[in-house]
CSV table of C-alpha atoms in Angstrom, one decimal:
chain,number,residue,atom,x,y,z
U,280,MET,CA,-64.0,-65.1,3.2
U,281,THR,CA,-63.3,-64.0,6.9
U,282,TYR,CA,-63.7,-66.0,9.8
U,283,SER,CA,-63.8,-64.7,13.4
U,284,PHE,CA,-61.6,-67.3,15.4
U,285,ASP,CA,-61.0,-64.3,17.8
U,286,GLN,CA,-64.6,-64.7,19.0
U,287,VAL,CA,-65.1,-65.9,22.3
U,288,ILE,CA,-68.1,-68.2,22.7
U,289,SER,CA,-69.0,-69.5,26.0
U,290,ARG,CA,-69.7,-73.1,26.1
U,291,GLU,CA,-70.8,-73.4,29.7
U,292,HIS,CA,-73.9,-74.9,30.4
U,293,SER,CA,-74.0,-76.6,26.9
U,294,ALA,CA,-73.2,-80.2,28.2
U,295,SER,CA,-69.5,-79.8,27.2
U,296,ALA,CA,-67.1,-82.0,28.4
U,297,LYS,CA,-64.5,-79.9,28.2
U,298,TRP,CA,-66.4,-76.9,30.2
U,299,ASP,CA,-68.8,-78.3,32.0
U,300,GLY,CA,-67.0,-81.6,33.0
U,301,ARG,CA,-64.2,-79.5,34.6
U,302,LYS,CA,-65.4,-80.7,38.5
U,303,GLY,CA,-65.2,-84.2,37.6
U,304,LYS,CA,-62.2,-83.9,35.7
U,305,PHE,CA,-60.0,-81.9,38.0
U,306,GLY,CA,-62.1,-81.6,41.2
U,307,THR,CA,-62.7,-77.8,40.8
U,308,GLU,CA,-64.1,-75.6,38.5
U,309,ASP,CA,-62.0,-72.4,38.4
U,310,VAL,CA,-59.6,-74.0,36.0
U,311,LEU,CA,-59.2,-72.9,32.5
U,312,PRO,CA,-59.8,-76.0,30.5
U,313,MET,CA,-57.5,-76.7,28.0
U,314,TRP,CA,-57.1,-80.4,28.0
U,315,VAL,CA,-59.5,-82.4,25.7
U,316,ALA,CA,-59.0,-82.4,22.0
U,317,ASP,CA,-61.9,-80.5,20.9
U,318,MET,CA,-61.7,-76.6,19.9
U,319,ASP,CA,-63.5,-73.7,21.3
U,320,PHE,CA,-64.3,-72.4,17.4
U,321,ALA,CA,-67.7,-72.5,15.8
U,322,SER,CA,-67.6,-75.0,13.0
U,323,PRO,CA,-67.3,-73.7,9.5
U,324,PRO,CA,-70.2,-71.8,8.1
U,325,SER,CA,-70.9,-74.6,5.6
U,326,VAL,CA,-71.3,-77.0,8.0
U,327,ILE,CA,-73.8,-75.0,10.4
U,328,GLU,CA,-75.8,-74.1,7.3
U,329,ALA,CA,-76.1,-77.7,6.1
U,330,LEU,CA,-77.1,-78.7,9.8
U,331,ALA,CA,-79.8,-75.9,9.9
U,332,ARG,CA,-81.4,-77.0,6.6
U,333,ARG,CA,-81.6,-80.6,7.8
U,334,VAL,CA,-82.9,-79.4,11.1
U,335,GLN,CA,-85.4,-77.3,9.4
U,336,HIS,CA,-86.6,-80.7,7.3
U,337,GLY,CA,-87.7,-81.9,10.9
U,338,VAL,CA,-87.7,-85.6,10.2
U,339,PHE,CA,-84.6,-87.5,11.6
U,340,GLY,CA,-85.4,-91.0,10.9
U,341,TYR,CA,-82.8,-93.9,10.0
U,342,THR,CA,-80.3,-92.6,7.6
U,343,ILE,CA,-78.3,-94.7,4.7
U,344,ARG,CA,-75.0,-93.9,3.1
U,345,ASP,CA,-75.7,-91.9,-0.1
U,346,LYS,CA,-73.5,-91.1,-3.2
U,347,GLY,CA,-73.0,-87.7,-1.5
U,348,TYR,CA,-71.2,-89.3,1.5
U,349,ASP,CA,-68.6,-91.1,-1.1
U,350,ASP,CA,-68.0,-88.2,-3.1
U,351,ALA,CA,-67.1,-85.8,-0.2
U,352,ILE,CA,-64.6,-88.4,1.3
U,353,VAL,CA,-63.0,-89.5,-2.1
U,354,GLY,CA,-62.8,-85.6,-3.2
U,355,TRP,CA,-61.4,-84.5,0.0
U,356,PHE,CA,-58.3,-87.1,0.2
U,357,ALA,CA,-57.9,-86.7,-3.1
U,358,ARG,CA,-57.5,-82.6,-3.0
U,359,ARG,CA,-56.1,-82.4,0.5
U,360,HIS,CA,-53.7,-85.5,0.4
U,361,GLN,CA,-53.2,-86.5,-3.0
U,362,TRP,CA,-54.6,-90.2,-2.1
U,363,ALA,CA,-57.2,-91.7,-4.7
U,364,VAL,CA,-59.6,-93.8,-2.2
U,365,GLU,CA,-62.1,-95.5,-3.7
U,366,PRO,CA,-65.6,-95.8,-2.3
U,367,ALA,CA,-65.5,-99.4,-1.9
U,368,TRP,CA,-62.8,-99.0,0.4
U,369,VAL,CA,-64.9,-96.8,2.7
U,370,SER,CA,-66.9,-97.8,6.1
U,371,HIS,CA,-68.7,-95.9,8.6
U,372,ALA,CA,-67.4,-95.7,12.1
U,373,PRO,CA,-69.3,-93.7,15.0
U,374,GLY,CA,-65.8,-92.2,15.9
U,375,VAL,CA,-62.0,-93.2,15.6
U,376,VAL,CA,-61.6,-94.8,19.2
U,377,PRO,CA,-64.7,-97.0,18.6
U,378,ALA,CA,-63.2,-98.1,15.0
U,379,LEU,CA,-60.0,-98.8,16.9
U,380,ASN,CA,-61.9,-101.0,19.7
U,381,TYR,CA,-63.8,-102.7,16.6
U,382,LEU,CA,-60.7,-103.2,14.7
U,383,ILE,CA,-58.8,-105.0,17.7
U,384,GLN,CA,-61.5,-107.3,18.4
U,385,ALA,CA,-61.7,-108.1,14.5
U,386,LEU,CA,-58.2,-108.5,13.9
U,387,THR,CA,-56.8,-110.3,16.7
U,388,GLU,CA,-57.3,-112.8,19.5
U,389,THR,CA,-57.0,-113.0,23.0
U,390,GLY,CA,-52.8,-112.6,24.0
U,391,ASP,CA,-51.7,-111.4,20.6
U,392,GLY,CA,-49.4,-108.3,20.6
U,393,ILE,CA,-50.1,-105.0,19.6
U,394,ILE,CA,-47.3,-102.3,19.5
U,395,ILE,CA,-47.6,-98.8,20.4
U,396,GLN,CA,-45.0,-96.0,20.5
U,397,THR,CA,-45.5,-94.0,23.9
U,398,PRO,CA,-46.0,-91.6,24.9
U,399,VAL,CA,-48.9,-91.9,22.9
U,400,TYR,CA,-52.6,-91.5,22.8
U,401,HIS,CA,-53.8,-93.1,26.1
U,402,PRO,CA,-57.2,-95.0,24.6
U,403,PHE,CA,-54.6,-97.0,22.5
U,404,ALA,CA,-53.3,-98.9,25.8
U,405,ARG,CA,-56.7,-99.0,27.6
U,406,LEU,CA,-58.3,-100.9,24.3
U,407,ILE,CA,-55.4,-103.1,24.0
U,408,ARG,CA,-55.6,-104.3,27.8
U,409,SER,CA,-59.5,-104.3,27.9
U,410,HIS,CA,-59.5,-107.0,25.2
U,411,HIS,CA,-56.8,-109.0,26.8
U,412,ARG,CA,-54.3,-108.4,24.2
U,413,THR,CA,-50.8,-108.0,25.1
U,414,LEU,CA,-49.7,-104.4,25.0
U,415,ILE,CA,-46.0,-103.9,23.5
U,416,GLU,CA,-44.4,-100.7,23.8
U,417,SER,CA,-42.0,-99.3,21.5
U,418,PRO,CA,-40.9,-96.1,23.0
U,419,LEU,CA,-40.1,-93.0,20.6
U,420,LEU,CA,-36.7,-91.9,21.4
U,421,GLU,CA,-36.1,-88.0,22.6
U,422,ARG,CA,-33.5,-86.1,20.9
U,423,GLU,CA,-32.9,-82.5,21.5
U,424,GLY,CA,-36.5,-81.9,21.9
U,425,ARG,CA,-38.0,-83.6,19.0
U,426,TYR,CA,-39.1,-87.2,18.8
U,427,GLU,CA,-38.1,-90.0,16.3
U,428,MET,CA,-39.0,-93.8,15.8
U,429,ASP,CA,-36.9,-96.4,17.3
U,430,PHE,CA,-36.5,-98.7,14.4
U,431,ASP,CA,-34.2,-101.1,16.0
U,432,ASP,CA,-36.4,-101.5,18.9
U,433,PHE,CA,-39.6,-101.6,16.7
U,434,GLU,CA,-38.3,-104.2,14.3
U,435,GLN,CA,-37.4,-106.3,17.6
U,436,LYS,CA,-40.6,-106.2,18.6
U,437,ALA,CA,-42.5,-106.7,15.6
U,438,ALA,CA,-40.0,-109.8,14.9
U,439,ALA,CA,-41.2,-111.7,18.1
U,440,GLY,CA,-44.6,-112.0,16.7
U,441,ALA,CA,-46.6,-109.0,17.4
U,442,LYS,CA,-50.1,-108.9,15.2
U,443,LEU,CA,-50.9,-105.3,14.7
U,444,PHE,CA,-49.3,-101.8,15.1
U,445,ILE,CA,-51.4,-98.8,15.9
U,446,LEU,CA,-49.5,-95.9,14.1
U,447,CYS,CA,-50.2,-92.6,15.5
U,448,SER,CA,-49.8,-90.0,12.6
U,449,PRO,CA,-49.8,-87.2,12.9
U,450,HIS,CA,-48.8,-88.0,16.3
U,451,ASN,CA,-50.5,-87.3,19.3
U,452,PRO,CA,-49.4,-85.8,22.0
U,453,VAL,CA,-45.7,-85.0,20.8
U,454,GLY,CA,-47.0,-83.4,17.4
U,455,ARG,CA,-44.7,-85.2,15.2
U,456,VAL,CA,-45.6,-85.4,11.3
U,457,TRP,CA,-43.9,-88.6,9.8
U,458,THR,CA,-41.8,-88.1,7.0
U,459,ARG,CA,-42.1,-90.5,4.0
U,460,ALA,CA,-38.9,-92.2,4.8
U,461,GLU,CA,-40.1,-92.7,8.5
U,462,LEU,CA,-43.2,-94.1,7.1
U,463,GLU,CA,-41.5,-96.3,4.5
U,464,ARG,CA,-39.2,-97.8,7.0
U,465,VAL,CA,-41.6,-98.8,9.7
U,466,GLY,CA,-43.9,-99.7,6.9
U,467,GLU,CA,-41.1,-102.3,5.3
U,468,ILE,CA,-40.8,-103.5,9.0
U,469,CYS,CA,-44.2,-104.4,9.3
U,470,VAL,CA,-44.5,-105.9,6.0
U,471,ARG,CA,-41.5,-108.1,6.7
U,472,HIS,CA,-42.6,-109.5,9.8
U,473,GLY,CA,-46.6,-109.8,8.9
U,474,VAL,CA,-47.7,-106.8,11.2
U,475,THR,CA,-50.7,-105.3,10.1
U,476,VAL,CA,-50.8,-101.7,10.3
U,477,ILE,CA,-53.7,-99.6,11.9
U,478,ALA,CA,-53.0,-96.0,11.0
U,479,ASP,CA,-55.1,-93.7,13.1
U,480,GLU,CA,-55.0,-90.3,11.1
U,481,ILE,CA,-57.4,-88.4,12.6
U,482,HIS,CA,-55.2,-85.1,13.0
U,483,CYS,CA,-54.0,-85.5,9.3
U,484,ASP,CA,-55.7,-82.4,8.1
U,485,LEU,CA,-54.0,-80.3,11.0
U,486,VAL,CA,-50.5,-79.8,9.7
U,487,TYR,CA,-48.1,-77.0,9.9
U,488,THR,CA,-46.2,-75.5,6.9
U,489,PRO,CA,-43.7,-76.9,5.6
U,490,HIS,CA,-44.7,-80.3,6.5
U,491,ARG,CA,-47.2,-82.4,4.9
U,492,HIS,CA,-49.3,-85.6,6.2
U,493,ILE,CA,-48.4,-88.5,4.1
U,494,PRO,CA,-51.5,-91.3,4.4
U,495,PHE,CA,-49.7,-94.6,5.5
U,496,ALA,CA,-51.9,-96.6,3.0
U,497,SER,CA,-51.1,-94.0,-0.1
U,498,ILE,CA,-47.3,-94.9,0.0
U,499,SER,CA,-47.6,-98.1,-1.8
U,500,ASP,CA,-50.0,-100.7,-2.6
U,501,GLU,CA,-48.2,-103.3,-0.4
U,502,PHE,CA,-48.6,-101.2,2.4
U,503,ALA,CA,-52.3,-100.6,1.4
U,504,MET,CA,-52.9,-104.3,1.5
U,505,HIS,CA,-51.3,-104.6,4.8
U,506,ALA,CA,-53.4,-101.5,6.4
U,507,VAL,CA,-56.5,-100.2,7.8
U,508,THR,CA,-56.7,-96.1,8.2
U,509,THR,CA,-59.1,-94.4,10.7
U,510,VAL,CA,-60.0,-90.8,9.8
U,511,ALA,CA,-62.4,-88.3,10.7
U,512,PRO,CA,-63.5,-84.6,10.0
U,513,SER,CA,-64.3,-84.4,13.7
U,514,LYS,CA,-60.8,-82.7,15.1
U,515,THR,CA,-60.5,-80.7,11.8
U,516,PHE,CA,-64.0,-79.3,11.7
U,517,ASN,CA,-64.7,-79.4,15.8
U,518,ILE,CA,-67.6,-81.7,15.3
U,519,ALA,CA,-66.4,-84.7,17.6
U,520,GLY,CA,-70.1,-84.4,19.0
U,521,LEU,CA,-71.6,-85.7,16.1
U,522,ASN,CA,-70.0,-89.4,15.7
U,523,MET,CA,-68.7,-89.4,12.6
U,524,ALA,CA,-65.4,-91.2,11.4
U,525,VAL,CA,-64.3,-93.1,8.4
U,526,VAL,CA,-62.1,-96.4,8.2
U,527,ILE,CA,-60.6,-96.9,4.8
U,528,ALA,CA,-59.5,-100.4,4.0
U,529,LYS,CA,-58.2,-101.5,0.5
U,530,ASN,CA,-57.5,-105.0,1.7
U,531,PRO,CA,-61.1,-106.9,1.3
U,532,GLY,CA,-60.1,-109.2,4.2
U,533,LEU,CA,-59.3,-106.4,6.6
U,534,ARG,CA,-62.5,-104.4,5.2
U,535,ASP,CA,-64.9,-107.5,5.9
U,536,ALA,CA,-63.5,-108.2,8.8
U,537,TYR,CA,-64.1,-104.8,10.3
U,538,ARG,CA,-67.5,-104.4,8.9
U,539,GLN,CA,-68.7,-107.7,10.5
U,540,MET,CA,-67.6,-106.7,14.1
U,541,LEU,CA,-69.1,-103.2,13.1
U,542,ALA,CA,-72.6,-105.1,12.2
U,543,LEU,CA,-72.1,-107.4,15.5
U,544,GLN,CA,-71.7,-104.5,17.8
U,545,SER,CA,-74.8,-103.0,16.2
U,546,ALA,CA,-72.8,-99.8,15.2
U,547,ALA,CA,-73.5,-99.4,11.4
U,548,SER,CA,-76.0,-96.7,11.5
U,549,ILE,CA,-75.0,-93.5,10.2
U,550,PRO,CA,-76.6,-90.3,12.3
U,551,ALA,CA,-78.4,-88.1,10.0
U,552,LEU,CA,-76.8,-84.9,11.4
U,553,GLY,CA,-73.7,-86.3,11.3
U,554,LEU,CA,-74.1,-87.5,7.5
U,555,GLU,CA,-74.8,-83.9,6.7
U,556,ALA,CA,-72.0,-82.3,8.5
U,557,LEU,CA,-69.4,-84.6,7.1
U,558,LYS,CA,-70.6,-83.9,3.4
U,559,ALA,CA,-70.6,-80.0,4.0
U,560,ALA,CA,-67.3,-80.0,5.9
U,561,TYR,CA,-65.6,-82.1,3.1
U,562,ASN,CA,-67.0,-80.3,0.4
U,563,GLY,CA,-67.1,-76.8,1.4
U,564,GLY,CA,-64.3,-76.5,4.2
U,565,ASP,CA,-61.4,-75.7,2.4
U,566,GLU,CA,-61.0,-71.9,2.8
U,567,TRP,CA,-62.0,-72.4,6.6
U,568,LEU,CA,-59.3,-75.0,7.2
U,569,ASP,CA,-56.7,-72.8,5.8
U,570,ALA,CA,-57.5,-70.1,7.5
U,571,LEU,CA,-57.6,-72.0,10.9
U,572,LEU,CA,-54.1,-73.3,10.0
U,573,ASP,CA,-52.8,-69.6,10.0
U,574,TYR,CA,-54.7,-69.0,13.3
U,575,LEU,CA,-53.3,-72.1,15.0
U,576,GLN,CA,-49.8,-71.3,13.9
U,577,GLY,CA,-50.4,-67.6,15.3
U,578,ASN,CA,-51.2,-69.3,18.6
U,579,LEU,CA,-48.5,-71.7,18.2
U,580,GLN,CA,-45.9,-68.7,17.9
U,581,LEU,CA,-47.4,-66.8,21.1
U,582,LEU,CA,-47.1,-69.9,23.1
U,583,LYS,CA,-43.5,-70.2,22.2
U,584,GLU,CA,-42.6,-66.6,23.0
U,585,ARG,CA,-44.4,-66.5,26.1
U,586,LEU,CA,-42.8,-69.7,27.6
U,587,ALA,CA,-39.2,-69.0,26.2
U,588,PRO,CA,-38.1,-67.0,29.1
U,589,TYR,CA,-39.1,-70.0,31.5
U,590,ALA,CA,-36.7,-72.4,29.7
U,591,PRO,CA,-35.1,-74.8,30.7
U,592,LYS,CA,-37.5,-75.3,33.5
U,593,VAL,CA,-40.5,-75.3,31.2
U,594,LYS,CA,-39.7,-76.3,27.2
U,595,VAL,CA,-42.1,-76.5,24.2
U,596,VAL,CA,-41.6,-79.4,22.1
U,597,GLU,CA,-42.6,-77.6,18.8
U,598,PRO,CA,-45.3,-79.6,17.2
U,599,GLU,CA,-45.4,-80.0,13.3
U,600,GLY,CA,-49.2,-81.0,13.1
U,601,THR,CA,-52.4,-81.0,15.6
U,602,TYR,CA,-53.6,-78.1,17.7
U,603,LEU,CA,-52.1,-80.0,21.0
U,604,VAL,CA,-48.8,-79.1,22.4
U,605,TRP,CA,-46.4,-81.2,24.6
U,606,LEU,CA,-44.8,-79.1,27.2
U,607,ASP,CA,-41.9,-80.4,29.1
U,608,PHE,CA,-41.9,-79.5,32.8
U,609,ARG,CA,-39.4,-81.7,33.8
U,610,GLY,CA,-36.9,-78.9,34.5
U,611,LEU,CA,-39.0,-77.9,37.7
U,612,GLY,CA,-38.3,-81.0,39.4
U,613,LEU,CA,-41.6,-82.0,40.2
U,614,ALA,CA,-42.9,-85.5,41.1
U,615,ARG,CA,-45.7,-86.4,39.2
U,616,GLU,CA,-48.5,-85.8,41.4
U,617,GLU,CA,-46.8,-82.2,42.4
U,618,LEU,CA,-47.0,-81.3,38.9
U,619,ASP,CA,-50.3,-82.2,38.5
U,620,LYS,CA,-51.2,-80.2,41.6
U,621,PHE,CA,-49.2,-77.6,40.6
U,622,ILE,CA,-50.7,-77.0,37.1
U,623,VAL,CA,-54.3,-77.6,38.5
U,624,HIS,CA,-54.3,-75.8,41.7
U,625,ASP,CA,-51.5,-73.1,41.6
U,626,ALA,CA,-51.8,-72.4,37.8
U,627,LYS,CA,-55.3,-73.0,37.7
U,628,VAL,CA,-55.3,-74.2,33.9
U,629,GLY,CA,-56.5,-77.8,33.1
U,630,LEU,CA,-54.1,-79.7,31.1
U,631,GLU,CA,-53.6,-83.2,30.2
U,632,PRO,CA,-51.2,-84.8,32.4
U,633,GLY,CA,-48.5,-86.5,30.5
U,634,HIS,CA,-48.0,-89.7,32.2
U,635,ILE,CA,-51.4,-90.7,31.2
U,636,TYR,CA,-49.5,-91.4,27.5
U,637,GLY,CA,-47.2,-93.6,29.2
U,638,GLN,CA,-44.2,-93.8,31.7
U,639,GLU,CA,-42.4,-91.5,29.0
U,640,GLY,CA,-44.9,-88.8,29.8
U,641,ALA,CA,-43.7,-88.3,33.1
U,642,GLY,CA,-42.7,-84.8,33.4
U,643,PHE,CA,-44.8,-83.3,30.7
U,644,GLN,CA,-48.5,-81.9,30.3
U,645,ARG,CA,-50.3,-81.4,26.9
U,646,ILE,CA,-52.2,-78.1,26.2
U,647,ASN,CA,-54.6,-77.4,23.5
U,648,ILE,CA,-53.9,-74.2,21.6
U,649,GLY,CA,-57.3,-74.8,19.6
U,650,CYS,CA,-59.0,-71.6,21.2
U,651,PRO,CA,-59.5,-68.1,20.6
U,652,ARG,CA,-56.0,-66.1,21.3
U,653,ALA,CA,-57.7,-64.2,24.2
U,654,LEU,CA,-58.2,-67.5,26.2
U,655,LEU,CA,-54.7,-68.7,25.2
U,656,VAL,CA,-53.5,-65.6,26.6
U,657,GLU,CA,-55.5,-65.8,30.0
U,658,GLY,CA,-54.2,-69.3,30.1
U,659,LEU,CA,-50.4,-68.5,29.6
U,660,ASP,CA,-51.0,-65.6,32.1
U,661,ARG,CA,-52.2,-68.0,34.5
U,662,LEU,CA,-49.5,-70.4,34.1
U,663,THR,CA,-46.6,-67.9,33.8
U,664,ALA,CA,-47.8,-66.1,37.2
U,665,ALA,CA,-47.7,-69.4,38.9
U,666,LEU,CA,-44.0,-70.3,37.4
U,667,ASP,CA,-43.0,-66.7,38.9
U,668,ARG,CA,-44.6,-67.3,42.3
U,669,ARG,CA,-42.7,-70.7,42.5
U,670,SER,CA,-39.3,-69.1,41.6
U,671,SER,CA,-40.2,-66.4,44.4
U,672,ASP,CA,-40.8,-69.0,46.6
U,673,ASN,CA,-37.8,-70.9,46.0
U,674,THR,CA,-35.1,-67.5,46.2
């Protein structure tokens, strides 16, 4: 089947956070939005058709988890990730960030230390601070444009009494897909020091050849008993607005703690349309996803080609996964506020400022390439024209 990823679908006036929220986000509406992590593609036909059938039914009352939900999740992770998940391990979540919120409350107490590897998805730090836990940063090491874990630093901080580690895998925003050896080493450190791992694997399906996502909890039974995994069809199939995520925990103690917190927050109800979308995506989305990954790799290649002449002032940190690309603007020599202003007001593109991911992100911006190629070209035209003007002004 052929999929039309080149089709530009107007998202304006659809209450889109990405498009209709430009004024609130950037202070102006004349930017091309390439920031928040949703794509500008229609969801797979299987999802749209399933939702249409459910809407035609016309009754949208309270919904329970059915066998189709379990079968879809178990089948997807066996088929795509060679991970044998049992239905008993699975719990619903209204989103990965809400799941992280509930897990932090369920598994830690006030003052407990939680490790994150910066620069990393900014809600991690916000959630840790908002619940008065101790934020422990173990910065990634940047080596020749590629990021690695600092295992010595990580072990030192794990040994100092940290209670949790939030693993971002694949990593947002730097795009690393961690190898088995890396995951084994960080997992061994966590087991040795009694640190529970929350593995945020929401981007697990969005991995470029030849890289392969390895679910942390699939590596060994010991790791599985020390971990909780959060996943969702939302990024993969562009259905973030349907509020469906999944929490997987083999350890009954961790699983029960999460479920109790979910009930305490009155958040256990499964949305009717989200249920149908999840089942349709995981049961019928393989071919669409394979085509999407090919298209995204084409977008990534275009991005690299268009920005190559601007190195070293602008460098692409090539992602191994996700449709989010970390751009290094440090060569421009701009202060944080100056770079933000240059991107928004000179280039007129709406990117995510790197400094929100931690101090290591200063001088970077995150761009979303999950869009029709015409939009990517327009964004790159705007950015390179602004870079050309800046170069001309400085000569």
